[in-house]
Every structure is written in structure tokens, then in C-alpha cells.
Amino acid sequence: MTTAELAKAFTDLLKQGDHAGAAAKYNADDIVSYEAMEGPMAVCRGKDAVKQKGDWWSANHEVHGASVEGPYVNGDQFAVRFMMDITSKQTGERVKMDEVGLYTVNDDKIVEERFYYSG
């Protein structure tokens, strides 16, 4: 599978709202995830840790609307843009998020993801 083929299949699942399914199918067992934030989830190592981060995020945010754009492919990497209207369940603050995920592929799996936020 080429990076472009993997990127399209992964992004198609994201566009269907199946983030967990996309991660389960395409994340490498030893994936490393980098968030542009401080704290215990700034760097997650391993498929299980990345899943736990996603589960925490889903449990702590209400999503009012979301869109996914891409993928944008270059070599062994691709980018996906996420735009979300969310409310933090902890603070009640509603925000519009604009985020880009940069994914690196090796041996038909995503081995790294890095997230970049606007504003």
C-alpha cells in the first residue's frame, strides 16, 4: 500500500466519524503521538497509550460539529486538517478548534502523528 492509498483510506474513516477504527487499523503498535501542549498526554508512546488519549478526549469534550479535510500527501507523510466546534465538559467553554495532524508512514502503518493548532 502506498502512503497515498493509506492516507486516503485512513482519512475516509475519519470523515465517516470513525476515529477509533482508523487508529485501530492503521496505527503501528509502537506509534508515537505528539500534542502541542504541556502535560501527561503531550507525548504518548504505543498504540494503547494513543487509544487512551483518544478515549480521554472523547469523554471530556462534546462535539457540536466537525469536518475533516485532506489528505495532503508528501513522500512518507500526509497531513489532515480538523475543524471542530467543541465544548469542554470540565469548564463548559465552547471553542472552535482548527488543527492539523501530520502523520508519518512506515511499513503500511502510521508510526508518528504530530498535531498543530491554530491560534
Short mmCIF file of C-alpha atoms in Angstrom, two decimals:
data_model
loop_
_atom_site.label_atom_id
_atom_site.label_comp_id
_atom_site.label_asym_id
_atom_site.label_seq_id
_atom_site.Cartn_x
_atom_site.Cartn_y
_atom_site.Cartn_z
CA MET A 1 0.00 0.00 0.00
CA THR A 2 1.38 3.43 -0.90
CA THR A 3 1.35 6.33 1.52
CA ALA A 4 -1.29 8.00 -0.66
CA GLU A 5 -3.53 4.89 -0.53
CA LEU A 6 -3.15 4.55 3.25
CA ALA A 7 -3.74 8.28 3.73
CA LYS A 8 -6.95 8.18 1.69
CA ALA A 9 -8.29 5.07 3.45
CA PHE A 10 -7.41 6.50 6.90
CA THR A 11 -8.92 9.89 6.12
CA ASP A 12 -12.07 8.32 4.65
CA LEU A 13 -12.66 6.62 8.01
CA LEU A 14 -12.08 9.92 9.83
CA LYS A 15 -14.59 11.65 7.54
CA GLN A 16 -17.13 8.95 8.49
CA GLY A 17 -16.51 9.79 12.16
CA ASP A 18 -14.69 6.50 12.83
CA HIS A 19 -11.55 7.87 14.50
CA ALA A 20 -11.17 4.78 16.71
CA GLY A 21 -11.50 2.43 13.75
CA ALA A 22 -8.98 4.41 11.70
CA ALA A 23 -6.47 4.32 14.55
CA ALA A 24 -7.04 0.63 15.26
CA LYS A 25 -6.50 -0.32 11.63
CA TYR A 26 -3.62 1.98 10.64
CA ASN A 27 -1.63 2.91 13.77
CA ALA A 28 1.59 0.96 14.33
CA ASP A 29 1.96 -0.83 17.67
CA ASP A 30 4.87 1.50 18.51
CA ILE A 31 3.29 4.75 17.22
CA VAL A 32 4.40 7.98 18.91
CA SER A 33 1.91 10.86 19.21
CA TYR A 34 2.96 14.47 19.89
CA GLU A 35 0.49 17.15 21.01
CA ALA A 36 1.28 20.86 21.05
CA MET A 37 0.57 21.15 24.78
CA GLU A 38 2.05 20.53 28.19
CA GLY A 39 1.09 17.67 30.44
CA PRO A 40 0.99 13.90 30.59
CA MET A 41 -0.54 13.48 27.12
CA ALA A 42 1.93 15.76 25.32
CA VAL A 43 3.78 12.62 24.16
CA CYS A 44 2.12 9.21 24.01
CA ARG A 45 4.08 6.12 23.05
CA GLY A 46 2.39 2.97 21.80
CA LYS A 47 -0.96 2.12 20.28
CA ASP A 48 -2.63 1.58 23.66
CA ALA A 49 -1.46 4.95 25.03
CA VAL A 50 -2.71 6.75 21.91
CA LYS A 51 -6.06 4.96 22.24
CA GLN A 52 -6.30 6.02 25.90
CA LYS A 53 -5.59 9.64 24.89
CA GLY A 54 -8.39 9.47 22.32
CA ASP A 55 -10.78 7.89 24.81
CA TRP A 56 -9.98 10.65 27.36
CA TRP A 57 -10.54 13.35 24.72
CA SER A 58 -13.91 11.88 23.67
CA ALA A 59 -15.07 11.53 27.28
CA ASN A 60 -14.13 15.13 28.11
CA HIS A 61 -15.48 17.02 25.09
CA GLU A 62 -18.88 17.45 23.50
CA VAL A 63 -18.61 17.82 19.73
CA HIS A 64 -21.22 20.09 18.13
CA GLY A 65 -19.78 19.91 14.63
CA ALA A 66 -16.66 18.71 12.87
CA SER A 67 -15.08 18.50 9.46
CA VAL A 68 -12.03 16.71 8.10
CA GLU A 69 -10.05 17.89 5.07
CA GLY A 70 -7.34 16.09 3.15
CA PRO A 71 -5.27 14.08 2.99
CA TYR A 72 -2.35 16.15 1.73
CA VAL A 73 0.46 13.72 0.84
CA ASN A 74 4.22 14.29 0.54
CA GLY A 75 6.57 11.30 0.45
CA ASP A 76 6.08 9.13 3.53
CA GLN A 77 3.92 11.74 5.27
CA PHE A 78 0.45 13.17 4.97
CA ALA A 79 -1.49 15.93 6.68
CA VAL A 80 -5.16 16.14 7.66
CA ARG A 81 -6.98 19.28 8.76
CA PHE A 82 -9.59 19.03 11.51
CA MET A 83 -12.07 21.80 12.28
CA MET A 84 -14.27 21.25 15.33
CA ASP A 85 -16.85 23.09 17.36
CA ILE A 86 -16.50 21.63 20.85
CA THR A 87 -17.38 22.23 24.48
CA SER A 88 -15.07 21.14 27.28
CA LYS A 89 -17.14 19.12 29.75
CA GLN A 90 -14.84 20.24 32.58
CA THR A 91 -15.06 24.00 32.01
CA GLY A 92 -18.19 24.41 29.88
CA GLU A 93 -16.16 26.56 27.49
CA ARG A 94 -17.22 26.26 23.86
CA VAL A 95 -14.48 26.78 21.27
CA LYS A 96 -13.82 26.34 17.58
CA MET A 97 -10.70 24.25 17.05
CA ASP A 98 -8.56 24.33 13.91
CA GLU A 99 -5.92 21.61 13.94
CA VAL A 100 -3.57 19.88 11.51
CA GLY A 101 -2.36 16.33 12.06
CA LEU A 102 0.89 15.34 10.36
CA TYR A 103 1.26 11.57 10.00
CA THR A 104 4.38 9.58 9.10
CA VAL A 105 4.01 6.15 7.47
CA ASN A 106 6.37 3.17 7.51
CA ASP A 107 5.61 -0.45 6.51
CA ASP A 108 1.93 0.34 5.81
CA LYS A 109 1.32 1.75 9.31
CA ILE A 110 1.27 5.21 10.89
CA VAL A 111 4.38 5.37 13.08
CA GLU A 112 4.09 9.00 14.19
CA GLU A 113 1.44 11.68 14.49
CA ARG A 114 2.03 15.34 15.35
CA PHE A 115 -0.71 17.86 15.97
CA TYR A 116 -0.55 21.59 15.31
CA TYR A 117 -3.17 24.09 16.46
CA SER A 118 -4.23 27.48 15.14
CA GLY A 119 -4.42 30.49 17.42
#
